[in-house]
Coordinates of N, CA and C in Angstrom, one line a residue:
X767 N 28.3 -22.3 -0.1 CA 27.5 -22.2 1.1 C 27.9 -20.9 1.9
X768 N 29.2 -20.6 1.9 CA 29.6 -19.4 2.7 C 29.0 -18.2 2.1
X769 N 28.8 -18.2 0.7 CA 28.2 -17.0 0.1 C 26.8 -16.8 0.5
X770 N 26.1 -17.9 0.7 CA 24.7 -17.9 1.1 C 24.6 -17.3 2.5
X771 N 25.5 -17.8 3.4 CA 25.5 -17.3 4.8 C 25.8 -15.8 4.8
X772 N 26.7 -15.3 3.8 CA 27.0 -13.9 3.7 C 25.8 -13.1 3.3
X773 N 25.0 -13.6 2.3 CA 23.9 -12.9 1.7 C 22.6 -13.0 2.6
X774 N 22.5 -14.0 3.5 CA 21.3 -14.2 4.3 C 20.9 -12.9 5.1
X775 N 21.8 -12.2 5.8 CA 21.4 -11.0 6.5 C 20.9 -9.9 5.5
X776 N 21.4 -9.8 4.3 CA 20.9 -8.8 3.4 C 19.5 -9.2 2.9
X777 N 19.3 -10.4 2.7 CA 17.9 -10.9 2.3 C 16.9 -10.6 3.4
X778 N 17.3 -10.9 4.6 CA 16.4 -10.7 5.8 C 16.1 -9.2 5.9
X779 N 17.1 -8.4 5.8 CA 16.9 -6.9 5.9 C 15.9 -6.4 4.8
X780 N 16.1 -6.9 3.6 CA 15.1 -6.6 2.5 C 13.7 -7.0 2.8
X781 N 13.6 -8.2 3.4 CA 12.2 -8.7 3.7 C 11.6 -7.8 4.8
X782 N 12.4 -7.4 5.8 CA 11.9 -6.5 6.8 C 11.5 -5.2 6.2
X783 N 12.3 -4.6 5.3 CA 12.0 -3.4 4.7 C 10.8 -3.5 3.8
X784 N 10.6 -4.5 3.1 CA 9.4 -4.7 2.3 C 8.1 -4.8 3.2
X785 N 8.2 -5.4 4.3 CA 7.1 -5.5 5.2 C 6.8 -4.1 5.8
X786 N 7.8 -3.4 6.1 CA 7.6 -2.0 6.7 C 7.0 -1.1 5.6
X787 N 7.4 -1.3 4.3 CA 6.8 -0.5 3.3 C 5.3 -0.8 3.1
X788 N 4.9 -2.0 3.2 CA 3.5 -2.4 3.1 C 2.7 -1.9 4.3
X789 N 3.3 -1.9 5.5 CA 2.6 -1.3 6.7 C 2.4 0.2 6.5
X790 N 3.3 0.9 5.9 CA 3.2 2.3 5.7 C 2.0 2.5 4.7
X791 N 1.9 1.7 3.6 CA 0.9 1.8 2.6 C -0.5 1.5 3.2
X792 N -0.6 0.5 4.0 CA -1.8 0.1 4.7 C -2.3 1.3 5.6
X793 N -1.4 1.7 6.4 CA -1.7 2.8 7.3 C -2.1 4.1 6.5
X794 N -1.4 4.3 5.4 CA -1.8 5.5 4.6 C -3.2 5.4 4.1
X795 N -3.7 4.2 3.7 CA -5.0 4.0 3.2 C -6.0 4.3 4.3
X796 N -5.8 3.8 5.5 CA -6.7 4.1 6.6 C -6.7 5.5 7.0
X797 N -5.5 6.1 7.1 CA -5.4 7.6 7.4 C -6.1 8.4 6.4
X798 N -6.0 8.1 5.1 CA -6.7 8.8 4.0 C -8.2 8.7 4.2
X799 N -8.6 7.5 4.6 CA -10.1 7.3 4.9 C -10.5 8.3 5.9
X800 N -9.8 8.5 7.0 CA -10.2 9.4 8.1 C -10.0 10.9 7.7
X801 N -9.0 11.2 6.9 CA -8.8 12.5 6.4 C -10.0 12.9 5.5
X802 N -10.4 11.9 4.7 CA -11.6 12.2 3.8 C -12.9 12.3 4.6
X803 N -13.1 11.5 5.6 CA -14.3 11.5 6.5 C -14.3 12.9 7.2
X804 N -13.2 13.2 7.9 CA -13.2 14.4 8.7 C -13.2 15.7 7.8
X805 N -12.8 15.6 6.6 CA -12.7 16.7 5.7 C -13.9 16.7 4.7
X806 N -14.8 15.8 4.9 CA -16.0 15.7 4.0 C -15.6 15.6 2.5
X807 N -14.6 14.8 2.3 CA -14.0 14.7 0.9 C -14.3 13.4 0.3
X808 N -15.4 13.4 -0.5 CA -15.9 12.2 -1.1 C -14.9 11.5 -2.1
X809 N -14.2 12.4 -2.8 CA -13.3 11.9 -3.8 C -12.1 11.2 -3.2
X810 N -11.6 11.7 -2.1 CA -10.5 11.1 -1.4 C -10.9 9.8 -0.8
X811 N -12.1 9.7 -0.3 CA -12.7 8.5 0.3 C -12.8 7.4 -0.7
X812 N -13.3 7.8 -1.9 CA -13.5 6.7 -3.0 C -12.1 6.2 -3.5
X813 N -11.0 6.9 -3.3 CA -9.7 6.5 -3.7 C -9.2 5.3 -2.9
X814 N -9.7 5.2 -1.6 CA -9.1 4.2 -0.7 C -10.1 3.1 -0.4
X815 N -11.3 3.1 -0.9 CA -12.3 2.1 -0.6 C -12.8 1.5 -1.9
X816 N -13.1 0.2 -1.9 CA -13.7 -0.5 -3.0 C -15.1 0.0 -3.1
X817 N -15.7 0.1 -4.3 CA -17.0 0.6 -4.5 C -18.1 -0.3 -3.8
X818 N -17.8 -1.6 -3.6 CA -18.7 -2.5 -3.0 C -18.3 -2.8 -1.6
X819 N -17.6 -1.9 -0.9 CA -17.2 -2.1 0.5 C -18.4 -2.5 1.4
X820 N -18.1 -3.4 2.2 CA -19.1 -3.9 3.2 C -18.8 -3.1 4.5
X821 N -19.9 -2.4 5.0 CA -19.8 -1.6 6.2 C -20.8 -2.0 7.2
X822 N -20.4 -2.3 8.4 CA -21.3 -2.8 9.4 C -20.9 -2.2 10.8
X823 N -21.9 -2.0 11.6 CA -21.8 -1.4 12.9 C -22.5 -2.3 14.0
X824 N -21.8 -2.4 15.1 CA -22.4 -3.0 16.3 C -22.5 -1.9 17.3
X825 N -23.7 -1.7 17.8 CA -24.0 -0.6 18.7 C -24.6 -1.1 20.0
X826 N -24.1 -0.6 21.1 CA -24.7 -0.8 22.4 C -25.8 0.1 22.6
X827 N -27.0 -0.4 22.8 CA -28.2 0.4 22.8 C -28.6 1.0 24.1
X828 N -28.4 0.2 25.2 CA -28.9 0.7 26.5 C -28.0 0.2 27.6
X829 N -28.4 0.6 28.9 CA -27.6 0.2 30.0 C -27.5 -1.3 30.2
X830 N -28.4 -2.1 29.8 CA -28.3 -3.5 29.9 C -27.3 -4.1 29.0
X831 N -26.8 -3.4 28.1 CA -25.8 -3.9 27.2 C -26.3 -4.5 26.0
X832 N -27.6 -4.4 25.7 CA -28.2 -5.0 24.5 C -27.5 -4.4 23.3
X833 N -27.1 -5.3 22.4 CA -26.4 -5.0 21.2 C -27.3 -5.0 20.0
X834 N -27.0 -4.2 19.0 CA -27.7 -4.2 17.7 C -26.7 -4.1 16.6
X835 N -27.1 -4.6 15.5 CA -26.2 -4.8 14.4 C -26.8 -4.0 13.2
X836 N -26.0 -3.2 12.5 CA -26.5 -2.5 11.3 C -25.6 -2.7 10.1
X837 N -26.2 -2.8 8.9 CA -25.4 -2.8 7.7 C -25.5 -1.4 7.1
X838 N -24.4 -0.9 6.6 CA -24.4 0.4 5.9 C -23.7 0.3 4.6
X839 N -23.8 1.3 3.8 CA -23.1 1.3 2.5 C -22.2 2.6 2.5
X840 N -21.3 2.6 1.5 CA -20.5 3.8 1.4 C -21.3 5.0 1.1
X841 N -22.5 4.8 0.4 CA -23.3 6.0 0.1 C -23.9 6.6 1.4
X842 N -24.2 5.7 2.4 CA -24.7 6.2 3.7 C -23.7 7.1 4.3
X843 N -22.4 6.7 4.3 CA -21.4 7.5 4.9 C -21.2 8.8 4.1
X844 N -21.2 8.7 2.8 CA -21.0 9.9 2.0 C -22.2 10.9 2.2
X845 N -23.4 10.3 2.4 CA -24.6 11.2 2.7 C -24.4 11.9 4.0
X846 N -23.9 11.2 5.1 CA -23.7 11.8 6.4 C -22.7 12.9 6.2
X847 N -21.6 12.7 5.5 CA -20.6 13.7 5.3 C -21.1 14.9 4.6
X848 N -21.9 14.7 3.5 CA -22.4 15.8 2.7 C -23.6 16.5 3.3
X849 N -24.4 15.8 4.1 CA -25.6 16.5 4.6 C -25.3 17.2 6.0
X850 N -24.2 16.9 6.6 CA -23.9 17.6 7.8 C -23.4 19.0 7.5
X851 N -24.1 20.0 8.0 CA -23.7 21.4 7.7 C -22.3 21.7 8.1
X852 N -21.6 22.6 7.4 CA -20.3 23.0 7.8 C -20.3 23.6 9.2
X853 N -21.4 24.2 9.6 CA -21.4 24.8 10.9 C -21.4 23.8 12.1
X854 N -21.6 22.5 11.7 CA -21.6 21.4 12.7 C -20.3 20.5 12.4
X855 N -19.2 20.8 13.1 CA -18.0 20.0 12.9 C -18.1 18.6 13.5
X856 N -17.5 17.7 12.9 CA -17.3 16.4 13.5 C -15.9 15.9 13.2
X857 N -15.4 15.0 14.1 CA -14.1 14.5 14.0 C -14.0 13.1 14.6
X858 N -13.5 12.2 13.8 CA -13.2 10.8 14.4 C -11.7 10.8 14.6
X859 N -11.4 10.6 15.9 CA -10.0 10.7 16.3 C -9.5 9.2 16.6
X860 N -8.5 8.8 15.8 CA -7.9 7.5 16.0 C -6.9 7.5 17.1
X861 N -7.0 6.6 18.0 CA -6.2 6.5 19.2 C -5.0 5.6 19.0
X862 N -5.0 4.7 18.1 CA -4.0 3.7 18.0 C -4.2 2.9 16.7
X863 N -3.2 2.2 16.2 CA -3.3 1.3 15.1 C -2.6 0.0 15.5
X864 N -3.3 -1.1 15.1 CA -2.6 -2.4 15.2 C -2.8 -3.0 13.8
X865 N -1.7 -3.3 13.1 CA -1.8 -3.8 11.7 C -1.3 -5.2 11.6
X866 N -1.9 -6.0 10.8 CA -1.5 -7.3 10.4 C -1.6 -7.5 8.9
X867 N -0.6 -8.0 8.3 CA -0.5 -8.2 6.9 C -0.1 -9.6 6.5
X868 N -0.8 -10.2 5.5 CA -0.3 -11.4 5.0 C -0.6 -11.4 3.5
X869 N 0.5 -11.3 2.7 CA 0.4 -11.2 1.3 C -0.5 -10.1 0.9
X870 N -1.6 -10.4 0.2 CA -2.5 -9.3 -0.3 C -3.6 -8.9 0.6
X871 N -3.6 -9.4 1.8 CA -4.7 -8.9 2.7 C -4.1 -8.3 4.0
X872 N -4.8 -7.4 4.6 CA -4.4 -6.7 5.8 C -5.6 -6.4 6.7
X873 N -5.3 -6.4 8.0 CA -6.3 -6.1 9.0 C -5.7 -4.9 9.8
X874 N -6.6 -3.9 10.1 CA -6.2 -2.8 11.0 C -7.3 -2.7 12.0
X875 N -6.8 -2.7 13.3 CA -7.6 -2.5 14.5 C -7.3 -1.1 15.0
X876 N -8.4 -0.2 15.0 CA -8.1 1.2 15.4 C -9.2 1.7 16.3
X877 N -8.8 1.7 17.6 CA -9.8 2.4 18.6 C -9.9 3.9 18.3
X878 N -11.1 4.4 18.6 CA -11.3 5.8 18.2 C -12.3 6.5 19.2
X879 N -12.3 7.8 19.1 CA -13.3 8.7 19.8 C -14.0 9.5 18.7
X880 N -15.3 9.7 18.9 CA -16.0 10.5 17.9 C -16.5 11.8 18.6
X881 N -16.2 12.9 17.9 CA -16.6 14.2 18.4 C -17.6 14.8 17.4
X882 N -18.7 15.3 17.9 CA -19.7 15.9 17.1 C -20.1 17.3 17.6
X883 N -20.0 18.3 16.8 CA -20.3 19.7 17.2 C -19.6 20.1 18.5
X884 N -18.4 19.7 18.6 CA -17.5 20.1 19.7 C -17.7 19.3 21.0
X885 N -18.6 18.3 21.0 CA -18.9 17.5 22.1 C -18.5 16.0 21.9
X886 N -18.0 15.4 22.9 CA -17.7 14.0 22.8 C -19.0 13.2 22.6
X887 N -19.0 12.4 21.6 CA -20.2 11.6 21.3 C -20.2 10.2 21.7
X888 N -19.2 9.5 21.2 CA -19.0 8.0 21.5 C -17.6 7.5 21.2
X889 N -17.4 6.3 21.6 CA -16.1 5.7 21.3 C -16.3 4.3 20.7
X890 N -15.3 3.6 20.3 CA -15.4 2.3 19.8 C -14.1 1.9 19.1
X891 N -14.2 0.9 18.3 CA -13.1 0.3 17.5 C -13.5 0.2 16.1
X892 N -12.6 0.6 15.2 CA -12.8 0.3 13.7 C -11.9 -0.9 13.4
X893 N -12.5 -1.9 12.7 CA -11.8 -3.1 12.2 C -11.9 -3.0 10.7
X894 N -10.7 -2.7 10.1 CA -10.7 -2.6 8.6 C -10.1 -3.9 8.1
X895 N -10.6 -4.3 7.0 CA -10.1 -5.4 6.1 C -9.7 -4.7 4.8
X896 N -8.5 -4.9 4.4 CA -8.0 -4.3 3.2 C -7.4 -5.4 2.2
X897 N -7.4 -5.1 0.9 CA -6.8 -5.9 0.0 C -5.8 -5.1 -0.9
X898 N -4.8 -5.8 -1.3 CA -3.8 -5.1 -2.1 C -4.3 -5.1 -3.6
X899 N -4.3 -3.9 -4.2 CA -4.7 -3.8 -5.6 C -3.6 -3.1 -6.3
X900 N -2.9 -3.8 -7.2 CA -1.7 -3.2 -7.8 C -0.7 -2.8 -6.7
X901 N -0.4 -1.5 -6.6 CA 0.6 -1.1 -5.6 C -0.1 -0.3 -4.5
X902 N -1.4 -0.4 -4.4 CA -2.1 0.4 -3.3 C -3.0 -0.6 -2.5
X903 N -3.4 -0.2 -1.4 CA -4.3 -1.0 -0.5 C -5.7 -0.3 -0.6
X904 N -6.7 -1.1 -0.7 CA -8.1 -0.7 -0.7 C -8.9 -1.3 0.4
X905 N -9.7 -0.5 1.1 CA -10.6 -1.0 2.2 C -11.8 -1.8 1.6
X906 N -12.0 -3.0 2.0 CA -13.1 -3.8 1.4 C -14.1 -4.1 2.5
X907 N -13.8 -3.9 3.8 CA -14.7 -4.2 4.8 C -14.4 -3.3 6.0
X908 N -15.4 -2.7 6.6 CA -15.2 -1.9 7.8 C -16.3 -2.3 8.8
X909 N -15.9 -2.8 9.9 CA -16.8 -3.1 11.0 C -16.4 -2.2 12.2
X910 N -17.4 -1.5 12.7 CA -17.0 -0.6 13.8 C -18.0 -0.9 15.0
X911 N -17.5 -0.6 16.2 CA -18.4 -0.7 17.4 C -18.6 0.8 17.8
X912 N -19.8 1.0 18.4 CA -20.1 2.3 19.0 C -20.7 2.1 20.3
X913 N -20.2 2.9 21.3 CA -20.7 2.8 22.6 C -20.5 4.1 23.3
X914 N -21.3 4.4 24.3 CA -21.1 5.6 25.2 C -20.6 5.2 26.5
X915 N -20.8 4.0 26.9 CA -20.3 3.5 28.2 C -18.9 3.1 28.1
X916 N -18.2 3.2 29.2 CA -16.8 2.8 29.3 C -15.9 3.5 28.3
X917 N -16.3 4.7 28.0 CA -15.4 5.6 27.1 C -14.7 6.5 28.1
X918 N -13.4 6.7 27.8 CA -12.6 7.6 28.6 C -12.0 8.5 27.5
X919 N -12.6 9.6 27.2 CA -12.0 10.5 26.2 C -10.7 11.0 26.7
X920 N -9.7 10.8 25.8 CA -8.3 11.1 26.2 C -8.0 12.6 25.8
X921 N -8.9 13.1 25.1 CA -8.6 14.5 24.6 C -9.9 15.3 24.3
X922 N -9.8 16.5 24.5 CA -10.9 17.3 24.1 C -10.4 18.1 22.8
X923 N -9.2 17.7 22.3 CA -8.7 18.3 21.1 C -9.4 17.6 19.9
X924 N -9.9 18.2 19.0 CA -10.5 17.6 17.9 C -10.3 18.5 16.7

């Protein structure tokens, strides 16, 4: 029993390290997604998303707060990336990450600002659902909100 008490702290440290490693991998998948989006890199994007990813958006349409819901596909996002001329820059800036992991699933809550052609466009939150596939994490669901009201751009750096 005294050996178990001696080993318990080491086991606990290894569990914490394993959780931290998974958090790094989940955050890497999400950051790769934004690197690919902002860099218009279709191949990098496809490395971190499942081909059947579910993408949805909740948009505030007017001053009364009426909401609308849209379903998108990865091809819609890739079309936006490829059809936007290089002369029109865009950048989605992530402001924070909140990660939750349980076994082979993860959730990432990521508030953002979106800049288009050098101007602040809108803000919102990205809610990512990921699954572990072998030793990597893949995005299987992306739900985002988009609004222009109650946005406080913290940066004009993009």
